[in-house]
Coordinates of N, CA and C in Angstrom, one line a residue:
Chain D
G1 N 87.4 111.0 109.7 CA 88.7 109.7 109.7 C 88.1 108.7 110.5
D2 N 89.2 107.6 110.5 CA 89.2 106.2 111.3 C 89.1 106.3 112.9
S3 N 88.8 106.5 113.9 CA 89.0 106.8 115.1 C 88.5 105.6 116.2
V4 N 89.0 105.6 117.3 CA 87.8 105.3 118.8 C 88.1 105.9 119.9
T5 N 86.9 105.3 120.4 CA 86.1 106.8 121.8 C 86.1 105.7 122.5
Q6 N 86.2 106.2 123.9 CA 85.9 105.1 125.0 C 85.1 105.8 126.0
M7 N 84.8 105.3 127.1 CA 84.4 106.3 128.0 C 85.1 106.7 129.0
E8 N 85.0 107.5 129.7 CA 85.8 108.6 130.5 C 86.1 108.0 131.5
G9 N 86.9 107.7 132.5 CA 87.3 107.4 133.6 C 87.2 108.6 134.5
P10 N 88.1 108.4 135.3 CA 88.2 106.7 136.1 C 87.0 106.4 136.4
V11 N 87.4 104.7 136.7 CA 85.9 104.1 137.2 C 86.5 103.4 138.2
T12 N 85.7 103.3 139.5 CA 85.8 102.7 140.7 C 85.1 101.5 140.8
L13 N 85.1 100.8 140.8 CA 84.4 99.4 141.1 C 84.8 98.5 142.4
S14 N 83.9 98.1 143.7 CA 84.0 97.0 144.8 C 84.0 95.9 143.9
E15 N 84.7 95.1 145.1 CA 85.3 94.1 144.4 C 84.3 92.9 143.7
E16 N 84.1 92.0 143.0 CA 83.2 90.9 142.7 C 82.4 91.8 141.7
A17 N 82.0 93.4 141.7 CA 80.8 93.7 140.6 C 81.4 93.3 139.2
F18 N 80.0 94.3 138.7 CA 80.2 94.1 137.1 C 80.2 95.0 136.5
L19 N 81.4 94.9 135.5 CA 82.4 95.8 134.8 C 81.8 96.1 132.9
T20 N 81.5 97.2 133.4 CA 81.3 97.9 131.4 C 82.2 98.8 131.0
I21 N 83.1 98.3 130.2 CA 83.6 99.8 129.3 C 83.3 100.1 128.4
N22 N 82.5 101.4 127.9 CA 82.6 101.1 126.6 C 83.4 101.5 125.5
C23 N 82.8 101.2 124.4 CA 83.9 101.4 123.3 C 83.7 101.2 122.1
T24 N 83.6 102.6 121.2 CA 82.6 102.7 119.9 C 83.5 103.0 119.0
Y25 N 83.6 102.8 117.8 CA 84.8 102.9 116.5 C 84.1 103.9 115.4
T26 N 84.5 104.3 114.4 CA 84.3 105.3 113.5 C 85.5 104.6 112.4
A27 N 84.5 103.7 111.4 CA 86.0 103.7 110.7 C 85.2 103.3 109.0
T28 N 85.9 103.3 107.8 CA 85.3 103.4 106.4 C 85.1 101.8 105.9
G29 N 85.7 101.4 106.6 CA 85.2 99.8 106.0 C 85.5 98.8 108.0
Y30 N 85.8 97.3 107.5 CA 85.7 96.4 108.6 C 87.4 96.7 109.2
P31 N 87.3 97.0 110.4 CA 88.4 96.6 110.9 C 88.5 95.6 112.0
S32 N 89.7 95.1 112.4 CA 90.3 94.1 113.5 C 90.3 95.0 114.8
L33 N 89.8 94.4 116.2 CA 89.3 95.6 117.1 C 90.0 94.6 118.2
F34 N 90.7 95.6 119.1 CA 91.5 95.1 119.8 C 90.7 96.1 121.7
W35 N 91.7 95.1 122.6 CA 91.6 95.7 124.3 C 93.3 95.3 124.6
Y36 N 93.4 96.5 124.9 CA 94.9 96.4 125.6 C 94.4 96.6 126.8
V37 N 95.5 95.9 128.1 CA 95.2 96.1 129.4 C 96.9 97.4 130.0
Q38 N 97.0 98.1 130.7 CA 98.6 98.4 131.0 C 98.3 98.6 132.7
Y39 N 98.8 97.7 133.1 CA 98.8 98.2 134.4 C 100.5 99.4 135.1
P40 N 100.6 99.8 136.3 CA 101.1 100.7 136.4 C 102.3 100.5 136.5
G41 N 103.1 101.8 135.6 CA 104.8 101.5 135.2 C 105.1 100.6 133.9
E42 N 104.1 99.9 133.4 CA 104.7 99.0 132.6 C 103.9 99.3 130.6
G43 N 104.0 98.2 130.1 CA 103.6 98.4 128.3 C 102.5 98.0 128.3
L44 N 101.4 97.9 127.3 CA 100.7 97.6 126.8 C 100.6 96.3 126.5
Q45 N 99.6 95.4 127.5 CA 99.2 93.7 126.8 C 98.0 93.6 126.6
L46 N 98.1 92.7 125.3 CA 96.9 92.5 124.5 C 96.0 91.6 125.4
L47 N 94.7 92.5 125.7 CA 93.8 91.0 126.4 C 93.1 90.8 125.4
L48 N 92.6 90.9 124.5 CA 91.2 89.9 123.5 C 91.4 90.7 122.3
K49 N 91.3 90.1 121.7 CA 90.8 90.8 120.1 C 89.5 90.1 119.2
A50 N 89.3 90.5 118.1 CA 88.2 90.6 117.2 C 88.0 90.6 115.4
T51 N 88.7 89.8 114.7 CA 88.9 90.8 113.8 C 87.4 90.2 112.6
K52 N 86.1 89.7 112.9 CA 84.9 90.5 111.9 C 84.2 90.5 113.2
A53 N 83.1 91.1 111.8 CA 81.6 91.1 113.0 C 81.3 89.7 113.3
D54 N 80.1 90.2 114.9 CA 79.8 89.1 115.4 C 81.1 88.3 116.3
D55 N 82.1 88.4 116.1 CA 83.1 87.7 116.9 C 83.3 87.7 118.2
K56 N 83.7 87.6 119.3 CA 83.9 87.3 120.7 C 84.9 86.8 120.6
G57 N 85.3 88.1 121.1 CA 87.0 88.1 122.2 C 87.0 87.2 124.1
S58 N 87.2 86.4 124.5 CA 87.3 86.9 125.4 C 88.7 85.7 126.3
N59 N 89.5 86.3 127.1 CA 90.5 86.4 128.1 C 90.4 86.9 129.9
K60 N 90.6 85.4 130.7 CA 90.8 86.2 131.6 C 89.6 86.5 132.4
G61 N 88.2 86.2 132.0 CA 87.4 87.0 132.5 C 86.8 87.8 131.3
F62 N 87.3 88.2 131.0 CA 86.6 89.7 129.8 C 86.3 89.2 128.9
E63 N 85.6 89.7 128.0 CA 84.7 89.4 127.0 C 84.6 90.9 126.1
A64 N 84.6 90.6 124.7 CA 83.7 92.0 124.4 C 83.5 91.5 122.8
T65 N 82.0 91.6 122.4 CA 81.5 90.6 121.1 C 81.5 92.3 119.8
Y66 N 81.9 92.4 119.3 CA 82.3 93.2 117.9 C 81.2 93.3 117.4
R67 N 80.2 94.4 117.2 CA 79.0 94.8 116.8 C 79.3 95.9 116.3
K68 N 78.9 95.5 114.9 CA 79.2 96.3 113.3 C 77.9 97.2 113.4
E69 N 76.7 96.2 113.6 CA 75.3 97.2 114.1 C 75.6 98.8 114.6
T70 N 76.0 98.7 115.5 CA 76.4 99.7 116.5 C 77.7 100.0 117.1
T71 N 78.5 99.5 115.6 CA 80.1 100.3 115.6 C 80.8 100.3 117.3
S72 N 80.3 99.0 118.0 CA 80.7 99.0 119.4 C 82.1 97.5 119.8
F73 N 82.7 98.1 120.8 CA 82.9 96.8 121.3 C 83.7 96.8 122.5
H74 N 82.6 97.0 123.3 CA 82.4 97.0 124.9 C 82.6 95.7 125.6
L75 N 84.1 96.1 126.8 CA 84.5 94.9 127.4 C 83.5 94.7 128.3
E76 N 83.7 93.7 129.2 CA 82.5 93.0 130.0 C 83.4 91.8 130.5
K77 N 83.7 92.5 132.4 CA 83.6 91.1 132.7 C 82.1 90.9 134.9
G78 N 82.1 89.8 134.4 CA 81.1 89.6 135.3 C 81.6 89.7 136.5
S79 N 82.9 89.6 137.0 CA 83.2 89.7 138.9 C 84.6 90.4 139.3
V80 N 84.6 91.9 139.2 CA 86.3 91.7 139.1 C 87.1 92.2 140.3
Q81 N 88.4 91.8 140.3 CA 89.1 91.4 141.3 C 90.1 92.8 141.1
V82 N 90.4 92.8 142.7 CA 91.6 94.0 142.7 C 92.4 94.0 141.7
S83 N 92.9 92.4 141.6 CA 94.3 92.3 140.8 C 94.0 93.2 138.8
D84 N 92.5 93.6 139.1 CA 92.1 94.2 137.5 C 92.3 95.5 137.5
S85 N 92.6 96.4 138.6 CA 93.3 97.4 138.7 C 94.5 98.0 137.6
A86 N 93.4 98.7 136.6 CA 94.9 99.1 135.2 C 94.4 99.9 134.3
V87 N 94.9 100.5 133.8 CA 94.1 100.9 132.9 C 94.0 100.3 131.6
Y88 N 92.6 100.5 130.3 CA 92.2 99.6 129.8 C 91.7 100.4 128.2
F89 N 92.7 99.8 127.4 CA 92.9 100.8 126.2 C 91.9 100.0 124.8
C90 N 90.9 100.7 124.3 CA 90.5 100.2 122.6 C 91.4 100.1 121.8
A91 N 91.8 99.2 120.9 CA 92.1 100.2 119.7 C 91.6 99.0 118.6
L92 N 91.6 100.0 117.5 CA 91.3 98.6 116.0 C 92.7 99.6 114.8
S93 N 92.7 98.2 114.1 CA 93.6 98.6 113.0 C 92.6 97.7 111.8
F94 N 93.0 98.6 110.5 CA 92.8 97.8 109.4 C 94.5 97.6 108.7
A95 N 93.9 96.8 107.8 CA 95.4 96.1 107.0 C 95.9 97.0 106.6
G96 N 97.5 97.3 106.6 CA 98.7 97.5 106.5 C 98.8 98.0 107.9
N97 N 99.4 99.1 108.1 CA 99.5 98.9 109.7 C 99.3 100.1 110.8
Q98 N 98.7 101.1 110.3 CA 98.1 102.1 111.2 C 97.0 101.4 112.4
F99 N 97.6 102.0 113.3 CA 97.0 101.6 114.6 C 95.9 103.0 115.0
Y100 N 94.6 102.5 115.5 CA 94.4 103.6 116.3 C 94.0 103.4 117.8
F101 N 94.5 104.2 118.9 CA 94.0 103.6 120.1 C 93.3 104.5 120.5
G102 N 92.3 104.2 121.2 CA 91.3 104.7 122.7 C 92.1 105.8 123.7
T103 N 91.6 106.8 124.5 CA 92.4 107.5 125.7 C 92.4 106.8 126.8
G104 N 92.2 105.7 126.6 CA 92.4 104.5 127.8 C 90.8 104.8 128.9
T105 N 91.1 103.7 129.9 CA 89.6 104.2 130.9 C 90.2 103.7 132.2
S106 N 90.5 104.5 133.2 CA 91.4 104.0 134.5 C 90.6 103.2 135.4
L107 N 90.8 101.6 135.5 CA 89.4 100.8 136.8 C 90.3 100.8 137.9
T108 N 89.8 101.4 138.8 CA 90.3 100.9 140.6 C 89.1 99.7 140.6
V109 N 90.2 99.0 141.4 CA 88.8 98.0 142.1 C 89.2 97.7 143.6
I110 N 88.2 97.9 144.3 CA 88.7 98.3 145.8 C 87.7 96.9 146.3
P111 N 89.2 97.0 147.8 CA 88.2 95.1 148.3 C 86.9 95.3 148.9
Chain N
D1 N 112.5 83.4 125.6 CA 110.7 83.7 124.9 C 110.9 85.5 124.4
G2 N 110.5 85.3 123.1 CA 109.9 86.3 122.2 C 109.4 87.4 123.1
G3 N 109.8 88.7 122.8 CA 109.8 89.7 123.0 C 110.4 91.1 122.4
I4 N 110.2 92.0 123.4 CA 110.8 93.6 123.1 C 111.3 93.9 124.4
T5 N 112.2 94.5 123.9 CA 113.5 95.4 125.0 C 113.4 96.5 124.7
Q6 N 113.2 96.9 125.8 CA 113.0 98.1 125.9 C 114.3 99.2 127.1
S7 N 115.5 99.8 126.6 CA 116.3 99.9 127.9 C 116.7 101.4 127.7
P8 N 117.2 102.3 128.6 CA 116.7 101.9 129.6 C 115.5 102.2 130.9
K9 N 115.0 101.6 131.6 CA 113.8 101.7 131.7 C 113.5 103.3 132.5
Y10 N 114.7 103.5 132.8 CA 114.7 105.5 133.4 C 115.8 106.0 132.8
L11 N 115.2 107.1 132.3 CA 116.5 107.6 131.4 C 116.4 109.4 131.7
F12 N 117.7 110.2 132.7 CA 117.5 111.5 132.4 C 117.6 112.2 131.2
R13 N 117.3 113.5 131.2 CA 118.1 114.4 129.7 C 118.2 116.0 130.8
K14 N 119.8 116.3 130.0 CA 119.9 117.2 130.5 C 119.3 118.7 129.1
E15 N 119.4 119.6 129.7 CA 119.2 120.6 128.7 C 119.9 120.6 127.6
G16 N 119.6 120.9 126.3 CA 120.3 121.1 125.2 C 121.2 119.8 125.1
Q17 N 120.9 118.5 125.8 CA 121.5 117.2 125.7 C 120.1 116.4 124.8
N18 N 121.1 115.3 123.5 CA 120.1 114.5 123.0 C 120.5 112.7 124.0
V19 N 119.3 112.4 123.5 CA 118.9 111.5 124.3 C 118.9 109.9 123.2
T20 N 119.5 108.6 123.3 CA 118.7 107.6 122.4 C 117.7 106.4 123.3
L21 N 116.9 106.1 122.8 CA 116.1 105.1 123.9 C 116.5 104.2 122.9
S22 N 116.9 102.6 123.5 CA 117.0 101.3 122.7 C 115.6 101.1 122.8
C23 N 114.9 99.7 121.5 CA 114.4 99.3 121.5 C 114.7 97.9 120.7
E24 N 115.0 96.5 121.2 CA 115.2 95.1 120.7 C 114.0 94.4 120.2
Q25 N 114.0 93.7 119.2 CA 112.1 92.7 119.5 C 113.2 91.8 118.6
N26 N 112.9 90.2 119.2 CA 113.6 89.3 118.6 C 111.7 88.1 117.9
L27 N 111.0 88.8 117.5 CA 110.1 88.1 117.5 C 109.6 88.1 115.6
N28 N 110.7 88.4 115.3 CA 110.9 88.0 113.5 C 110.0 89.5 113.3
H29 N 109.7 90.4 114.0 CA 108.4 91.5 113.1 C 108.8 92.4 112.3
D30 N 107.9 92.7 111.7 CA 108.9 93.7 110.1 C 108.4 95.0 110.4
A31 N 107.0 95.5 111.3 CA 107.1 96.5 111.5 C 107.0 97.1 113.4
M32 N 107.6 98.4 113.4 CA 107.7 98.9 114.6 C 107.6 99.9 114.7
Y33 N 107.4 100.5 116.0 CA 105.8 101.7 116.0 C 107.1 102.1 117.5
W34 N 107.1 103.6 117.4 CA 107.3 104.6 118.6 C 106.3 105.6 119.1
Y35 N 106.0 105.2 120.4 CA 104.5 105.9 121.0 C 105.3 106.6 122.1
R36 N 104.6 108.2 122.7 CA 104.8 108.9 123.4 C 103.1 108.7 124.0
Q37 N 103.6 108.1 126.0 CA 102.0 108.6 127.0 C 102.7 109.6 128.0
D38 N 101.5 110.7 128.2 CA 101.6 111.5 128.7 C 100.8 110.9 130.0
P39 N 100.7 111.7 130.8 CA 100.4 110.7 132.3 C 98.5 111.4 132.2
G40 N 97.5 110.3 132.1 CA 96.5 110.1 132.4 C 96.1 110.1 130.8
Q41 N 96.9 110.1 129.9 CA 96.7 110.5 128.4 C 96.4 109.1 127.4
G42 N 96.2 109.1 126.4 CA 96.3 107.8 125.5 C 97.8 107.9 124.8
L43 N 98.0 107.4 124.3 CA 99.0 106.9 123.3 C 99.1 107.8 121.9
R44 N 100.3 108.5 121.4 CA 100.2 109.2 120.4 C 101.2 108.9 119.4
L45 N 101.5 108.6 118.7 CA 102.4 107.9 117.2 C 103.1 108.5 117.2
I46 N 104.8 108.4 117.0 CA 105.8 108.9 117.2 C 106.3 108.7 115.2
Y47 N 106.9 107.6 115.1 CA 107.4 106.9 113.9 C 107.1 105.9 114.0
Y48 N 106.8 105.2 113.1 CA 106.5 104.3 112.6 C 107.6 103.6 111.5
S49 N 108.0 102.5 111.5 CA 108.3 101.8 109.9 C 108.1 100.5 109.8
Q50 N 108.0 100.1 108.4 CA 107.5 99.2 108.0 C 108.7 98.0 107.6
I51 N 109.4 98.1 107.2 CA 110.5 97.8 106.7 C 112.0 98.1 107.2
V52 N 113.3 97.6 107.0 CA 114.3 98.1 107.3 C 114.9 98.9 105.7
N53 N 115.5 100.3 106.9 CA 116.2 101.3 106.1 C 114.7 102.7 105.2
D54 N 113.7 102.1 106.3 CA 112.4 103.1 105.7 C 111.4 103.2 106.9
F55 N 110.8 104.8 107.2 CA 110.4 105.0 108.2 C 109.2 106.4 108.1
Q56 N 108.5 106.5 108.2 CA 107.3 107.3 108.6 C 107.3 107.9 109.8
K57 N 106.8 109.4 109.7 CA 106.9 110.1 111.0 C 105.2 109.6 111.2
G58 N 105.0 109.7 112.4 CA 103.1 109.4 112.9 C 103.1 111.3 113.2
D59 N 102.0 111.2 114.3 CA 101.6 112.4 115.0 C 101.7 113.5 115.5
I60 N 103.1 113.1 115.7 CA 104.0 114.1 116.4 C 105.9 114.0 116.9
A61 N 106.1 114.0 115.6 CA 107.5 113.6 115.2 C 108.6 114.6 115.1
E62 N 107.9 116.1 115.6 CA 109.1 117.3 115.7 C 109.9 117.1 116.6
G63 N 111.1 116.9 116.8 CA 111.6 116.8 118.1 C 112.4 115.1 118.0
Y64 N 111.8 114.5 117.2 CA 112.4 113.3 117.4 C 113.3 112.7 116.3
S65 N 114.6 111.7 116.1 CA 114.6 110.5 114.6 C 114.8 109.5 115.3
V66 N 115.0 108.7 114.1 CA 114.6 107.0 114.2 C 115.6 106.7 113.1
S67 N 116.0 105.2 113.7 CA 116.6 104.7 112.0 C 116.1 103.5 112.5
R68 N 116.2 102.9 111.2 CA 116.0 101.0 111.3 C 117.1 100.6 110.1
E69 N 118.2 100.2 111.0 CA 119.3 99.6 110.0 C 119.3 98.2 110.4
K70 N 118.7 97.8 111.4 CA 118.1 96.2 111.2 C 116.9 95.7 111.6
K71 N 116.3 94.7 111.3 CA 115.0 94.3 111.0 C 114.6 94.3 112.7
E72 N 115.6 94.1 113.7 CA 115.2 93.8 115.2 C 115.3 95.4 115.9
S73 N 115.9 96.0 115.4 CA 116.4 97.0 116.3 C 115.9 98.4 115.7
F74 N 115.0 99.4 116.7 CA 114.2 100.6 116.5 C 114.5 101.6 116.9
P75 N 115.8 102.2 117.0 CA 116.2 103.4 118.5 C 115.0 104.6 118.1
L76 N 115.2 105.4 118.8 CA 114.6 106.6 119.3 C 115.5 107.8 119.6
T77 N 115.8 108.5 119.2 CA 116.6 109.5 119.3 C 115.8 110.7 120.1
V78 N 116.0 111.4 121.1 CA 114.7 111.9 121.4 C 116.0 113.7 121.7
T79 N 115.7 114.9 120.5 CA 116.8 115.1 120.5 C 116.5 116.9 121.4
S80 N 117.4 117.6 121.3 CA 117.4 119.2 122.2 C 116.1 120.0 121.2
A81 N 115.7 119.4 120.3 CA 114.5 120.1 119.8 C 113.4 119.8 120.4
Q82 N 113.1 119.1 121.4 CA 111.7 118.4 121.9 C 111.9 119.2 123.2
K83 N 111.5 120.4 123.4 CA 111.1 121.2 124.2 C 110.6 120.5 125.9
N84 N 109.6 119.4 125.4 CA 108.9 118.9 126.5 C 108.9 117.4 126.4
P85 N 110.4 117.0 126.6 CA 110.5 115.7 126.7 C 110.1 114.3 127.6
T86 N 109.4 114.8 129.0 CA 109.3 114.3 129.9 C 107.8 113.5 129.6
A87 N 108.1 111.8 129.8 CA 106.6 111.0 129.1 C 107.7 109.7 129.1
F88 N 106.4 109.1 129.1 CA 106.6 107.8 128.7 C 106.7 107.2 127.4
Y89 N 107.6 106.6 127.3 CA 108.0 106.0 125.6 C 107.5 104.3 125.3
L90 N 106.8 104.3 124.9 CA 106.2 102.5 124.5 C 106.7 102.3 123.0
C91 N 107.5 101.2 122.5 CA 107.9 100.7 121.2 C 107.4 99.9 121.3
A92 N 106.5 99.3 120.2 CA 105.7 98.4 119.6 C 106.4 97.5 118.5
S93 N 106.3 96.3 118.2 CA 106.4 95.9 116.9 C 105.1 95.0 116.8
R94 N 104.8 94.7 115.0 CA 103.8 93.9 114.8 C 103.8 93.0 113.4
S95 N 103.5 91.6 113.5 CA 104.1 90.9 112.3 C 102.6 91.5 111.4
R96 N 103.3 91.7 109.9 CA 102.3 92.1 108.6 C 101.7 90.9 108.5
D97 N 101.9 89.7 108.9 CA 101.2 88.2 108.5 C 99.7 88.8 108.0
R98 N 98.8 88.1 107.5 CA 97.6 88.1 107.7 C 96.9 89.6 108.0
G99 N 97.4 90.4 107.2 CA 96.7 91.2 107.2 C 96.7 92.3 108.5
S100 N 95.0 92.7 108.5 CA 95.0 93.7 110.0 C 95.0 93.1 111.1
N101 N 94.6 91.3 111.1 CA 94.4 90.5 111.7 C 95.5 91.1 113.4
Q102 N 96.7 91.1 113.0 CA 97.8 91.1 114.1 C 98.3 92.2 114.8
P103 N 98.4 91.7 116.3 CA 98.3 92.7 117.4 C 99.0 93.2 117.2
Q104 N 99.6 94.9 118.0 CA 100.8 94.7 118.9 C 101.4 94.6 119.9
H105 N 101.9 94.4 119.6 CA 103.3 93.9 121.0 C 104.2 94.7 121.6
F106 N 104.4 95.1 122.9 CA 104.6 96.5 123.4 C 106.0 96.0 124.4
G107 N 106.8 96.8 124.6 CA 108.3 96.9 125.4 C 107.7 97.7 126.1
D108 N 108.1 97.4 127.8 CA 107.7 97.3 129.3 C 107.9 99.3 129.1
G109 N 108.4 100.2 128.8 CA 108.7 101.3 128.3 C 109.5 102.1 128.8
T110 N 109.7 103.1 128.9 CA 111.3 103.7 129.2 C 110.8 105.1 129.4
R111 N 110.6 105.3 131.2 CA 110.8 107.0 131.5 C 111.6 107.9 131.4
L112 N 111.3 108.6 130.1 CA 112.3 109.9 130.4 C 111.7 111.0 131.2
S113 N 112.7 111.7 131.8 CA 112.6 112.6 132.6 C 113.7 113.7 132.6
I114 N 113.3 115.4 132.4 CA 114.3 116.6 132.5 C 115.2 116.8 134.0
L115 N 116.2 116.8 133.5 CA 117.4 116.9 134.7 C 116.9 118.3 135.0

């Protein structure tokens, strides 16, 4: 069935390090892809999205490119800050209402 | 500002008691969802509703019930049949415009604990 697989966490980085969080998906069609961020004690916030192959979503220095050939949507940031410490979720959705979320990757950035 | 409001932020349940979590949205979204999140884990779908007066079970509906009498509201009741209700509950909504391109929008959650 349709699903999303994220890299296992937790991830710990020093401030200004480069971040990659891997996300791959399994789908029978062409879904839209999303990254959400969850800060402690809060709900999920949309970080970025891409709706078709080769689209690049970007926001707040984060980027992810929809790669159909590798069924991937990896999240990257060139220089992380302490304030980026959170849990990151990859998700996919098809027409209709079903959303599929990954299990989340916890990121801690240390000064 | 448009958004999703969940209340209360913290809730305590006694043994054998039913409790209801509130979710209200003013985004004019047709679809609404309830998820359960356990520590260090992802989201599990409890129930969802695509239109008023209609809802479907998700992956872990046992021990929960919902209603959708108004477009803006989608309350979740955690019944006494749910033996392990301690978790963080998230409500979300989504526009059904333009097919699959629309993201889900989330409230700030309700943390439910057993007394």
